[in-house]
PDB file of C-alpha atoms in Angstrom:
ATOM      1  CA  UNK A   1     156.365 135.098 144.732  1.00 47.00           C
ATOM      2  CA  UNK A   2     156.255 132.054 147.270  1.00 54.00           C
ATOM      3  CA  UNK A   3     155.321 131.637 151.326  1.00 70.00           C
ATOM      4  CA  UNK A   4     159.128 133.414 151.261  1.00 77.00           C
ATOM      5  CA  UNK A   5     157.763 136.437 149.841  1.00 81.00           C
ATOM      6  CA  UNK A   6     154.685 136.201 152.260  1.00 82.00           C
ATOM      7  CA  UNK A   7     155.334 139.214 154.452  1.00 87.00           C
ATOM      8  CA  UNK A   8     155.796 141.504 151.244  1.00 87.00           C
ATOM      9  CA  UNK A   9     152.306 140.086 150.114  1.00 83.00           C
ATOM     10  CA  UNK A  10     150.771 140.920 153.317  1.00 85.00           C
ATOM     11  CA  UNK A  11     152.299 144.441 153.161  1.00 88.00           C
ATOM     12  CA  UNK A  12     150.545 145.133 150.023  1.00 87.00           C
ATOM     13  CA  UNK A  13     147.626 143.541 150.004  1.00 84.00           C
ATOM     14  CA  UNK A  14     146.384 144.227 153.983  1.00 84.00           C
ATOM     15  CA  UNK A  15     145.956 140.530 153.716  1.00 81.00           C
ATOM     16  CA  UNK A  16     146.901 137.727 157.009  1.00 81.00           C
ATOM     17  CA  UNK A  17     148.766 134.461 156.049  1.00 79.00           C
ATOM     18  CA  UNK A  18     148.074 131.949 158.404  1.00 76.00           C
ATOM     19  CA  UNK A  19     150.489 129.070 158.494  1.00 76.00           C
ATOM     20  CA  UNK A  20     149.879 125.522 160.662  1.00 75.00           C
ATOM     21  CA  UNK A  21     152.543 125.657 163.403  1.00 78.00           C
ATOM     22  CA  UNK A  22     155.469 123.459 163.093  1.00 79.00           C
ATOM     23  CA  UNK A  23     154.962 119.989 165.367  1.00 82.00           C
ATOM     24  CA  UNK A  24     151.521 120.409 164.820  1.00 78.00           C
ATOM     25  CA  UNK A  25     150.312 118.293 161.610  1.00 76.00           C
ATOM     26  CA  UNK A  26     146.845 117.846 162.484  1.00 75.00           C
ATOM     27  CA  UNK A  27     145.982 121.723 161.900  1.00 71.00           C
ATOM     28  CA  UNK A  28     147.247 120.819 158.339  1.00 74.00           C
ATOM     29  CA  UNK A  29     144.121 118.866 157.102  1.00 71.00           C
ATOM     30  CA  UNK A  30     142.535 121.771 157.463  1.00 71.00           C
ATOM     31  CA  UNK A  31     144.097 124.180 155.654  1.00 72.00           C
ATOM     32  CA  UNK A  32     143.799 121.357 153.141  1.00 77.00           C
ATOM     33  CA  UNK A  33     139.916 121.406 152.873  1.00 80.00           C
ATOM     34  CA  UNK A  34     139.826 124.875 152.981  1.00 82.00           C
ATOM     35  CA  UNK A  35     141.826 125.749 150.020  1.00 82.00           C
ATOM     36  CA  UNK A  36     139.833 122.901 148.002  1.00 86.00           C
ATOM     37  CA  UNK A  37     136.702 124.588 149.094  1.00 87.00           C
ATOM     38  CA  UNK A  38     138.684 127.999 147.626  1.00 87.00           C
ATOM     39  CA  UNK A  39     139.955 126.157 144.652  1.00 87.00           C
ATOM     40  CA  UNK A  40     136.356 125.079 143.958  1.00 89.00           C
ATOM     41  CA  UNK A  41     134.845 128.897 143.328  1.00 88.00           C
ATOM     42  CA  UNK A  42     138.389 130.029 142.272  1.00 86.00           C
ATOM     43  CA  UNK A  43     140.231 127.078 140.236  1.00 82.00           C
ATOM     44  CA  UNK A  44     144.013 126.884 139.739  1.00 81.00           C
ATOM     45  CA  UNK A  45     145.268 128.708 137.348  1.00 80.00           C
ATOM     46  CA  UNK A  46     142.369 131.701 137.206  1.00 78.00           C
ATOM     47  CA  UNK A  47     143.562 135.329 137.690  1.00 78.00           C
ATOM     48  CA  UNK A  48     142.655 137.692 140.630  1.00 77.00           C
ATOM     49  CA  UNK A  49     142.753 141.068 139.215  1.00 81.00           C
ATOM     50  CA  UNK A  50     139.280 140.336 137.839  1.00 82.00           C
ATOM     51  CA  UNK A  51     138.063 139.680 140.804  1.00 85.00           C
ATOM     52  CA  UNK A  52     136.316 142.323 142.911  1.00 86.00           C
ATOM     53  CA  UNK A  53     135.882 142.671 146.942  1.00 87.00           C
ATOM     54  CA  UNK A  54     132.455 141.463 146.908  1.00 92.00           C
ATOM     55  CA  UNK A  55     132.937 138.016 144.978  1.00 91.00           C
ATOM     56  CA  UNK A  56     136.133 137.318 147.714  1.00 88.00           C
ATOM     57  CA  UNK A  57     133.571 138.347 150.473  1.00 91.00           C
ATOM     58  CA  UNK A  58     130.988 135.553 148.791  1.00 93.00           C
ATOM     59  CA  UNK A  59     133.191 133.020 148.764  1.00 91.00           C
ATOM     60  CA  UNK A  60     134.300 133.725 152.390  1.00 90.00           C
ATOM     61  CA  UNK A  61     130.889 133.625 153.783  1.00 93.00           C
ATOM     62  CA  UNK A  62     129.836 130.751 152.117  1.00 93.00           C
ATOM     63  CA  UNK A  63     133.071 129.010 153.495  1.00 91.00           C
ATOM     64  CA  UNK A  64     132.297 130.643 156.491  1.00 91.00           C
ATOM     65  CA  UNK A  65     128.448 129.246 156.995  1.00 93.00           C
ATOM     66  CA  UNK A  66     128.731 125.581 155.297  1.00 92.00           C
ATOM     67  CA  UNK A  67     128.594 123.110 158.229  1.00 92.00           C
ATOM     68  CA  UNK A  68     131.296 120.735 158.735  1.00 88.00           C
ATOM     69  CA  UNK A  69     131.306 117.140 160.252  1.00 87.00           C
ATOM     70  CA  UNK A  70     134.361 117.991 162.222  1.00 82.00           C
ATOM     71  CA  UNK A  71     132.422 120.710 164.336  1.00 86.00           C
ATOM     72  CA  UNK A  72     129.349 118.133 165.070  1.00 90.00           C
ATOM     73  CA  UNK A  73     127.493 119.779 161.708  1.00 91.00           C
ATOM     74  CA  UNK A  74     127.831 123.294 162.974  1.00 90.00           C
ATOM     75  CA  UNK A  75     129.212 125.944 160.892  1.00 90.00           C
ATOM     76  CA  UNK A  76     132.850 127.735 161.412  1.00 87.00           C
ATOM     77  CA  UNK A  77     130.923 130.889 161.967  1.00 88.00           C
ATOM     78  CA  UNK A  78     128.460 128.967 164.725  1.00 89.00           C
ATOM     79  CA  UNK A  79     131.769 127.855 166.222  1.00 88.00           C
ATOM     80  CA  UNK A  80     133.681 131.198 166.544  1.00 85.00           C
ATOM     81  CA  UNK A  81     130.411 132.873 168.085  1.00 86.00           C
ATOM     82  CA  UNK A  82     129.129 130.015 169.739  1.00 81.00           C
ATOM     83  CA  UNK A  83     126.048 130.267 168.353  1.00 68.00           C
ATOM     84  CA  UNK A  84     123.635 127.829 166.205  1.00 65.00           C
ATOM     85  CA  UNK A  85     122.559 128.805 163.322  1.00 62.00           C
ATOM     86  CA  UNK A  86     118.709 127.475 162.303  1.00 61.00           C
ATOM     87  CA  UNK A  87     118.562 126.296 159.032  1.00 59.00           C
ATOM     88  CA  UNK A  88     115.202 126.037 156.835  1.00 49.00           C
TER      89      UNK A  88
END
């Protein structure tokens, strides 16, 4: 299956594709850095059906809470609630 197949992916799985609207290059970058951050926990090549809810959820919230220069060293969660996070 390929980003053609997407919708039949989403069907069975519950899961959202998100794709960088077209004219719009600048939203790609990130996209970019987030599937290397991915890639990094879950390298190329590696099979999912060994992987359970709880690892996915994990990885997300780690993604989720890393800071990133881009949001002036908040973190995509502080961003989306608009909320800072105090770090030890």
């Amino acid at each position: 299956m390929g980003f053609a197949d997407f919708e039949k992916v989403e069907q069975a799985t519950g899961a959202v594709f998100c794709f960088a609207l077209p004219r719009h290059p600048w939203r790609r970058g990130g996209n970019g850095n987030t599937d290397g951050l991915i890639r990094e926990c879950f390298p190329k090549g590696a099979g999912f059906t060994a992987v359970g809810e709880q690892e996915v959820r994990a990885v997300y919230d780690a993604i989720d809470h890393r800071p990133r220069k881009r949001h002036g060293y908040r973190t995509p969660w502080e961003v989306h609630h608009s909320t800072v996070l105090h770090m030890l």
